[in-house]
Coordinates of C-alpha atoms in Angstrom, one line a residue:
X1 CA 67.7 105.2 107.8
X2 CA 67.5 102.6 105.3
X3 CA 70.1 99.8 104.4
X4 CA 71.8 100.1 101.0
X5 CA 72.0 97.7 98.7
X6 CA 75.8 96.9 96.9
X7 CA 76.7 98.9 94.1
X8 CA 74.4 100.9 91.3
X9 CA 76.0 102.0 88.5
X10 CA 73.8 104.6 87.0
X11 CA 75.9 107.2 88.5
X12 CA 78.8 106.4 86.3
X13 CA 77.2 107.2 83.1
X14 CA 77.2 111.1 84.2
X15 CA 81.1 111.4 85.5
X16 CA 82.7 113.7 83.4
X17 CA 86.1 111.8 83.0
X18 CA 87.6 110.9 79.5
X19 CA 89.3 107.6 79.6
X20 CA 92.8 108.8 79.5
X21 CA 92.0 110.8 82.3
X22 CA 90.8 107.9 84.4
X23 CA 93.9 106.1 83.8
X24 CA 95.8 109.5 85.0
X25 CA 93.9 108.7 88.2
X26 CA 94.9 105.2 88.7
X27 CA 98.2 105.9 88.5
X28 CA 98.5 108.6 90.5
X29 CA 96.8 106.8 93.8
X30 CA 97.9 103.0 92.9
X31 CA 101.5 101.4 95.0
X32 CA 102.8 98.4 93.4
X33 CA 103.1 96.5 90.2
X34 CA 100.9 95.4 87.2
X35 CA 102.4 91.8 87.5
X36 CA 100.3 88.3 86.4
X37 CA 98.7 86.8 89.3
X38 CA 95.7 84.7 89.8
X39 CA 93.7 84.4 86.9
X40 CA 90.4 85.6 87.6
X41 CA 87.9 85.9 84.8
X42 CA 86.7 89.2 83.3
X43 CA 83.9 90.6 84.6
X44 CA 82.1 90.5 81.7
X45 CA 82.5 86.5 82.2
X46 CA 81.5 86.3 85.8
X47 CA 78.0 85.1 85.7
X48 CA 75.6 86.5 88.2
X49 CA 74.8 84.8 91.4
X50 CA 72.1 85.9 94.2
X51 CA 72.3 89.4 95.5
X52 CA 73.8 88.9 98.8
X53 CA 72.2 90.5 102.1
X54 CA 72.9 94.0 102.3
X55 CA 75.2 95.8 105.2
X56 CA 73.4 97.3 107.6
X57 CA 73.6 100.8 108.2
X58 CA 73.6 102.4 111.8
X59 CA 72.8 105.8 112.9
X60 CA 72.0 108.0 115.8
X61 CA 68.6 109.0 116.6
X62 CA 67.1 112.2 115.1
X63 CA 67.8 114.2 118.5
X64 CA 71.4 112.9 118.7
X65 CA 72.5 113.2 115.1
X66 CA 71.3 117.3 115.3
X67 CA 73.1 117.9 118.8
X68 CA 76.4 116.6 116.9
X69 CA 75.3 119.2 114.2
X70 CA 74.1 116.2 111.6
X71 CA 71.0 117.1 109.2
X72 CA 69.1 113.4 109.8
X73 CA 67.8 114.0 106.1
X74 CA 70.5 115.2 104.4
X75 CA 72.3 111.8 105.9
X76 CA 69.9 109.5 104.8
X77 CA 70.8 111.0 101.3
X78 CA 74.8 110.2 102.0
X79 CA 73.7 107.2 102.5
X80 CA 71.0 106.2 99.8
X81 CA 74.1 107.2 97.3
X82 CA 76.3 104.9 98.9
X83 CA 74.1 102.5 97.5
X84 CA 75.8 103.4 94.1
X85 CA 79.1 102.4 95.2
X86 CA 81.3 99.3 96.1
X87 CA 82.4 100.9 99.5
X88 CA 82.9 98.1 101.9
X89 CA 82.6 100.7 104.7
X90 CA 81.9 104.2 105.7
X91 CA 82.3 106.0 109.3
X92 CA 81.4 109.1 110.6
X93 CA 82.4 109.4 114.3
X94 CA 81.8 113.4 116.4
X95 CA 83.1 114.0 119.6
X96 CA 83.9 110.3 120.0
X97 CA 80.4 109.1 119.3
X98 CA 79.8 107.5 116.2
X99 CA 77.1 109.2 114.3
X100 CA 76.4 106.8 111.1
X101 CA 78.0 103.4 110.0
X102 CA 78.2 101.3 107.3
X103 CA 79.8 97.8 106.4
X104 CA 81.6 95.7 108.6
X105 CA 84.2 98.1 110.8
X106 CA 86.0 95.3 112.5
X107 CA 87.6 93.9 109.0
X108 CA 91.2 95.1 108.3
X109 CA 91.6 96.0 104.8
X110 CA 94.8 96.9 102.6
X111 CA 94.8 100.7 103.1
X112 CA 97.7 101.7 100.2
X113 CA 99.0 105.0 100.5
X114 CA 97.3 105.6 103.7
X115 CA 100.1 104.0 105.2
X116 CA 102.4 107.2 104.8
X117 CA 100.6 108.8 107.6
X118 CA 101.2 106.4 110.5
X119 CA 105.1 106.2 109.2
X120 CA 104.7 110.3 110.0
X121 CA 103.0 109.7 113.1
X122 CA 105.8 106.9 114.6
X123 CA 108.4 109.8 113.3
X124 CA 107.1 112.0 115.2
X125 CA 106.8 110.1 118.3
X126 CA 110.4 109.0 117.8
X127 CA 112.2 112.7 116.6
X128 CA 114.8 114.0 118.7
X129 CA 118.7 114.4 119.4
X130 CA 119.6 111.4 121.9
X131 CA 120.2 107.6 120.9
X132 CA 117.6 105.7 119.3
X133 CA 115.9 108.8 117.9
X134 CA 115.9 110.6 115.1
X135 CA 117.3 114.3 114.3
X136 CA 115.3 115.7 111.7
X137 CA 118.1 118.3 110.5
X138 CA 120.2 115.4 110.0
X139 CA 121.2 114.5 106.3
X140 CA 121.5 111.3 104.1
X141 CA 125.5 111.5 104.7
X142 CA 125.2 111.5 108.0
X143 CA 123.1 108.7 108.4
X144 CA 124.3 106.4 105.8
X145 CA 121.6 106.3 103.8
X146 CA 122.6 105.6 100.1
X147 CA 120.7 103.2 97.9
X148 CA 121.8 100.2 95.1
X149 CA 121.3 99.3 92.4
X150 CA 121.6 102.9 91.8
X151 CA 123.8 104.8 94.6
X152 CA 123.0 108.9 95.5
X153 CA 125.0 111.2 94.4
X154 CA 127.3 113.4 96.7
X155 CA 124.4 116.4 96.5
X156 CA 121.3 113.9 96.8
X157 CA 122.9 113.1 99.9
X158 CA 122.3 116.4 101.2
X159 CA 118.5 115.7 102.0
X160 CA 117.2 115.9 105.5
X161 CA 115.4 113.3 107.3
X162 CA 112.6 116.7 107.4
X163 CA 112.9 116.3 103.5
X164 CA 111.7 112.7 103.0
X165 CA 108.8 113.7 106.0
X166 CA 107.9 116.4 103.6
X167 CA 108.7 115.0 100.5
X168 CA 111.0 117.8 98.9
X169 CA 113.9 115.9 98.9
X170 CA 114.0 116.6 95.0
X171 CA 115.7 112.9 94.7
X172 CA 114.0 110.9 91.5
X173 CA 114.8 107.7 92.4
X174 CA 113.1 104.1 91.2
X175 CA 111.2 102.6 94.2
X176 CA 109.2 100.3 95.7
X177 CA 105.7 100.2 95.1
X178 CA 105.8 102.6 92.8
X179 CA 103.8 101.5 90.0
X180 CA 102.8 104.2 88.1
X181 CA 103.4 107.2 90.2
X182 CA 107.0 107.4 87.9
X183 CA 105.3 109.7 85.2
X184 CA 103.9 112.3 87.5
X185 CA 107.2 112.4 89.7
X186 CA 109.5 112.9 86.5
X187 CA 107.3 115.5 85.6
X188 CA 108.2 117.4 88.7
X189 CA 111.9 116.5 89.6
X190 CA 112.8 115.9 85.8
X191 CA 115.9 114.0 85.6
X192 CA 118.6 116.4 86.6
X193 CA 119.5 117.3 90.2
X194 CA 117.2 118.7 92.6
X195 CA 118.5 121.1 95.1
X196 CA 117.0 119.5 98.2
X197 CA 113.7 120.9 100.1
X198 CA 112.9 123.1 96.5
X199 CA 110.7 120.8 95.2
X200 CA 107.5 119.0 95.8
X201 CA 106.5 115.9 94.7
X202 CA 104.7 112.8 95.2
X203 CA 107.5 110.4 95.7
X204 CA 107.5 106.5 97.3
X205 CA 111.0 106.9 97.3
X206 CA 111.0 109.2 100.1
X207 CA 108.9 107.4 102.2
X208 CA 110.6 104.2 101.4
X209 CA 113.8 105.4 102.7
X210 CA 112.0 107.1 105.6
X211 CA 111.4 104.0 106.5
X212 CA 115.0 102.4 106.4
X213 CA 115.8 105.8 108.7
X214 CA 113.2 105.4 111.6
X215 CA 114.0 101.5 111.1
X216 CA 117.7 101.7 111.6
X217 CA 117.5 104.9 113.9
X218 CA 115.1 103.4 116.3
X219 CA 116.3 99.9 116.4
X220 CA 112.3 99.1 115.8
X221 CA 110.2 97.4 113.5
X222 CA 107.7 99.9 112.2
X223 CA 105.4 96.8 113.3
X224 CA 106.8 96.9 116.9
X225 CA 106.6 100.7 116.9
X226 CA 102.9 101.0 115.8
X227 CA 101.8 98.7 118.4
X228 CA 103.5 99.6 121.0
X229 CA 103.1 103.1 120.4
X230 CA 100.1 103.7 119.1
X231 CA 97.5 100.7 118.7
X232 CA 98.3 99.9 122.4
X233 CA 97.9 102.9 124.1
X234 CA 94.9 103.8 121.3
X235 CA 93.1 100.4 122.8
X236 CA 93.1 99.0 118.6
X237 CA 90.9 96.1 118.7
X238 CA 92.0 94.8 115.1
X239 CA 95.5 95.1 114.4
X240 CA 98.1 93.0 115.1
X241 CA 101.8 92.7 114.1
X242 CA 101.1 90.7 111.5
X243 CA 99.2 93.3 109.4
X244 CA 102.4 95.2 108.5
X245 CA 104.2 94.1 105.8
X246 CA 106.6 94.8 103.2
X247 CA 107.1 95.2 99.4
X248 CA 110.7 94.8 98.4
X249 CA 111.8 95.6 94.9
X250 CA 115.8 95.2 94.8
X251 CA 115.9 95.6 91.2
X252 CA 115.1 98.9 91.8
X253 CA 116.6 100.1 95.4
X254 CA 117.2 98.9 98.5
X255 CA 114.7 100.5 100.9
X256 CA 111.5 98.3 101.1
X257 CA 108.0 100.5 101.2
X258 CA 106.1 99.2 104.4
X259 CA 102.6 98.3 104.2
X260 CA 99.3 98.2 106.4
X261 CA 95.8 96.3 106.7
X262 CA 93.7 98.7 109.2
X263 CA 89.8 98.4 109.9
X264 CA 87.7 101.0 110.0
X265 CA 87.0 101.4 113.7
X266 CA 91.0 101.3 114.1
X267 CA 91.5 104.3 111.5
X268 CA 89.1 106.0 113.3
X269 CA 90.7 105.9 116.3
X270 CA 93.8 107.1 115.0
X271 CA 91.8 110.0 113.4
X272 CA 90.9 110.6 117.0
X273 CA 94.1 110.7 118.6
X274 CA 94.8 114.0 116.1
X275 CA 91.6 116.1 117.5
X276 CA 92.8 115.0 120.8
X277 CA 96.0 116.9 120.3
X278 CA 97.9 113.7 120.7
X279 CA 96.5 112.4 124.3
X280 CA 95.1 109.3 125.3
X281 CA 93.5 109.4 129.1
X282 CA 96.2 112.6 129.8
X283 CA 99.1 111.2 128.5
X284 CA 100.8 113.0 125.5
X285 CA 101.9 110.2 122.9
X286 CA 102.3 112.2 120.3
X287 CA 103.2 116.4 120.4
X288 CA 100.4 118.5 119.4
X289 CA 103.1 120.7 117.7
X290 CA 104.1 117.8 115.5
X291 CA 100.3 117.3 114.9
X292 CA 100.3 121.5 114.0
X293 CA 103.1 121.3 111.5
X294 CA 100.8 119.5 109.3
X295 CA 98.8 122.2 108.6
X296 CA 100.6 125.3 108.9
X297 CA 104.2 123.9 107.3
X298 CA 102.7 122.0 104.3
X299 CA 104.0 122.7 100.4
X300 CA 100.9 123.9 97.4
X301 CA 100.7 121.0 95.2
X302 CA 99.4 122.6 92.6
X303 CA 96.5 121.2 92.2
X304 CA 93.0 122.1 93.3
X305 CA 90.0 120.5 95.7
X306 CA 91.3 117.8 98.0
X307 CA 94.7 117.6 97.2
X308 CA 95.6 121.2 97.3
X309 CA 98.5 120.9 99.9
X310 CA 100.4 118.4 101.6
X311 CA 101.7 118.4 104.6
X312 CA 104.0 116.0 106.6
X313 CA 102.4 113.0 104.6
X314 CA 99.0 114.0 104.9
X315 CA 97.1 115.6 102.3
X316 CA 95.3 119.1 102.6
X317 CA 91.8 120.4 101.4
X318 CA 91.5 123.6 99.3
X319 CA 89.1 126.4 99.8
X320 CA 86.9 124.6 97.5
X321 CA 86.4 121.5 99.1
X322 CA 83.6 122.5 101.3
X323 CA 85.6 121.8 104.7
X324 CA 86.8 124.1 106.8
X325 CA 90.4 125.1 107.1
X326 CA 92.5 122.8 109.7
X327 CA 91.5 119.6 108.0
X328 CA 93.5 116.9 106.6
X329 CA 93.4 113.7 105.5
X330 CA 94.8 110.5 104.2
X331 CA 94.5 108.8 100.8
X332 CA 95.0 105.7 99.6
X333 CA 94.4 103.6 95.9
X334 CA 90.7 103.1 95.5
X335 CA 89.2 106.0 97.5
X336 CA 90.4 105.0 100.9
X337 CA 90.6 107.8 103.1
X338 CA 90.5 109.1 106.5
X339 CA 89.6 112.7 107.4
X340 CA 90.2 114.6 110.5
X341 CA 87.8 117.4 110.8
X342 CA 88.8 119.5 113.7
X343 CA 86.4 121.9 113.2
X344 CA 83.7 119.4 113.5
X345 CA 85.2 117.0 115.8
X346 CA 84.6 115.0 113.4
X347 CA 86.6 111.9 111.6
X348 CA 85.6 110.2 108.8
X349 CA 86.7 106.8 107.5
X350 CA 85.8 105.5 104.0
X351 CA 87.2 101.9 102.9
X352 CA 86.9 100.2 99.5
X353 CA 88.7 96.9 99.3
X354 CA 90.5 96.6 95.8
X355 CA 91.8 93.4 96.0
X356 CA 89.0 91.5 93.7
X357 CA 89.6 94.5 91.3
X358 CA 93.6 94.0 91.2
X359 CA 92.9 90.5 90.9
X360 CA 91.1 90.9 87.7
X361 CA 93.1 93.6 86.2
X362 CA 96.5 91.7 86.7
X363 CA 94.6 88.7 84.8
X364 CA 93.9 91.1 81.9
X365 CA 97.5 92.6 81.8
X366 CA 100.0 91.6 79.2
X367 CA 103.1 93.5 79.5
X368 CA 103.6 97.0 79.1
X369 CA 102.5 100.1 79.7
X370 CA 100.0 100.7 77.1
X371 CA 98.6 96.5 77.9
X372 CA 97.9 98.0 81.6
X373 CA 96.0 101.4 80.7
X374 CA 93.9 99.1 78.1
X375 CA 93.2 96.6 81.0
X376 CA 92.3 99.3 83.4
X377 CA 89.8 101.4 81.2
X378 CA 88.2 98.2 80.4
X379 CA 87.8 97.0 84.0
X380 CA 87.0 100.0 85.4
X381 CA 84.1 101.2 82.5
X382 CA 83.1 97.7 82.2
X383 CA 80.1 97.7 84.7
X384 CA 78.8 100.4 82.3
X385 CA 77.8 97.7 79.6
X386 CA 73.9 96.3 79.7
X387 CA 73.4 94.1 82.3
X388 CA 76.9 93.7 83.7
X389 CA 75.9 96.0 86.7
X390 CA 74.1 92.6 88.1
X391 CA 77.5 90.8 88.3
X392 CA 78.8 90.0 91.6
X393 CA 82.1 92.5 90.7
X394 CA 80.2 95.8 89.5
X395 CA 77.9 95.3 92.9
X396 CA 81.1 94.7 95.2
X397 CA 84.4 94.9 93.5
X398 CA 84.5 98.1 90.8
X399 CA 86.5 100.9 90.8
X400 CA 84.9 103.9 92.6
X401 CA 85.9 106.5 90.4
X402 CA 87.2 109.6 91.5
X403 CA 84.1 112.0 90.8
X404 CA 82.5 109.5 92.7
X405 CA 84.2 110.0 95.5
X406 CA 84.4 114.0 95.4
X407 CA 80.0 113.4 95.1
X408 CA 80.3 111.5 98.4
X409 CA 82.3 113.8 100.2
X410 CA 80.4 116.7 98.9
X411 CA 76.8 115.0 100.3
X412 CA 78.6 114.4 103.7
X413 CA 80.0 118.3 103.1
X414 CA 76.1 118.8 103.0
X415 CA 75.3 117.2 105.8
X416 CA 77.3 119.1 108.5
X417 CA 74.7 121.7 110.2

């Protein structure tokens, strides 16, 4: 299988995405704030240096690839449109064996909105009646939860810890990391009280004070909790303490939104512990009917293709998708994403680091609303313009847009004997 090179962009021209829809994208996918930073130049400005040396990519024999139901050729072609891309790495791993790599899988790498899912993993380790865990019937009242600048109401405080794991707790609240998922969410919730678990909707809030509940429930870090739960009995070989961090916003509320960097290999394992029903070398660390509920007690979004459900903080595949019912997945800003397969056996991991990108588009931001969606269309479409496809940022840095993605997925759909 040959090595792709870093980042094409003639795929771009044929994406059927107006600009405004683009932006709708970004939003939707991208946790934390359009604030000045470093000022990086525009891409545009960045003159082109040598083409560095390709990552190599690493596949199973012929013979192997077909007994873990993988067409050989239709791989190669997964992999030759990689080539288009700025994906710093790609993972498919069956039945514990992995069947094609690319980039380096030992880097940890900001994974965004990924996150949500190893919060719902260490709540479901940690649910229960007795001290130190956490009752999922219980409600905001009873736990003390409230928030400041702006407190909850008497209703609000109705919600259920099983509210903010399934986000229906109908509260439209300003959070952390948010950025510009506050559109779409008043869109949903609107701004008048929500009876909670009626509504769905995409909500940081949520999760941020899901956090602040398993936090002050547990007694635990959700740093100290992932390692010693999961990344330790798992055998991670990249993460450390250190990769979890937080984003406080005060301004806004009081509950902080956790964060996590997480390489490839690692995700992958985590993916694995989900088609192992939640066992590690016979020992149960998390339930396998915790790992059910996310698939048969998940809410319609709405919408169609890969975001058809959600359940239980991870994201559910439609009928359309191409995979087969059981699957779910995590997403994150920029097209990362793990997938567990269990029909397949099969986890997937996909990793595109957007820090160069954030750097330049905070450079190119103003102030305002309309400053960032100007900013954004330009960064993102500028690798269009003659020429600036040699630049060090279209090959490694751009946005991977989202019918990018969707073509990726469909080719590795393809793939699958």
């Amino acid at each position: 299988m040959r090595r792709p090179r870093r980042g094409g962009v003639a795929a771009l021209a044929v994406i059927p995405l107006s600009l405004m829809a683009l932006f709708a994208y970004f939003i939707a996918t991208y946790e934390g704030p359009l604030l000045p930073g470093d000022h990086a130049r525009p891409a545009s400005q960045v003159a082109p240096p040598a083409l560095p040396a390709a990552p190599a990519v690493n596949c199973l024999g012929d013979a192997d690839l077909q007994r873990l139901g993988w067409d050989p050729a239709a791989l190669v072609a997964v992999f030759a449109y990689l080539e288009q891309l700025s994906s710093d790495s790609l993972m498919i791993v069956t039945r514990g064996e992995t069947v094609a790599s690319f980039g380096d899988l030992a880097q940890p790498r900001p994974i965004h909105s990924m996150r949500k899912v190893l919060l719902s993993a260490l709540v479901g380790q940690h649910q229960g009646m007795g001290a130190r865990q956490i009752d999922l019937s219980a409600t905001l009242a009873e736990l003390g939860i409230d928030d400041m600048p702006d407190p909850l109401t008497a209703p609000q405080k109705q919600a259920t810890v099983l509210h903010l794991v399934k986000s229906v707790s109908g509260i439209n609240h300003a959070a952390a990391a948010e950025g510009g998922l506050v559109a779409e969410k008043n869109r949903r919730l609107g701004k008048a009280e929500n009876t909670p678990g009626t509504t769905w909707a995409y909500n940081n809030w949520d999760t941020n004070a899901l956090t602040t509940v398993f936090e002050t429930r547990t007694g635990l870090s959700v740093a100290d909790a992932f390692d010693a739960g999961i990344a330790n009995p798992l055998g991670l070989q990249d993460f450390t303490v250190a990769a979890v961090t937080y984003k406080a916003e005060p301004a806004l509320s009081q509950h902080r939104a956790v964060m996590f960097r997480m390489s490839a290999r690692d995700l992958a394992r985590f993916g694995g512990l989900y088609l192992d029903r939640g066992e590690v070398d016979g020992e149960s660390i998390l339930s396998a009917s915790w790992i059910d509920r996310i698939t048969t007690d998940y809410l319609e979004t709405g919408r169609d293709g890969l975001r058809h459900g959600h359940g239980y903080l991870w994201w559910i595949p439609g009928p359309g998708s191409g995979l087969p019912p059981g699957t779910f997945w995590a997403w994150g800003f920029g097209q990362q994403a793990l997938f567990v397969v269990p029909a397949w056996r099969t986890v997937i991991v996909h990793q595109a680091d957007m820090s160069a990108f954030m750097k330049n588009l905070r450079s190119s931001v103003g102030g305002g609303e309309s400053d960032a969606e100007d900013a954004f269309e330009e960064l993102a479409l500028s690798c269009l313009k003659p020429l600036a496809g040699e630049t060090q940022f279209c090959r490694e840095d751009r946005f991977i847009l989202r019918g990018e993605f969707d073509r990726l997925l469909s080719l590795i759909v393809a793939a699958r004997l």
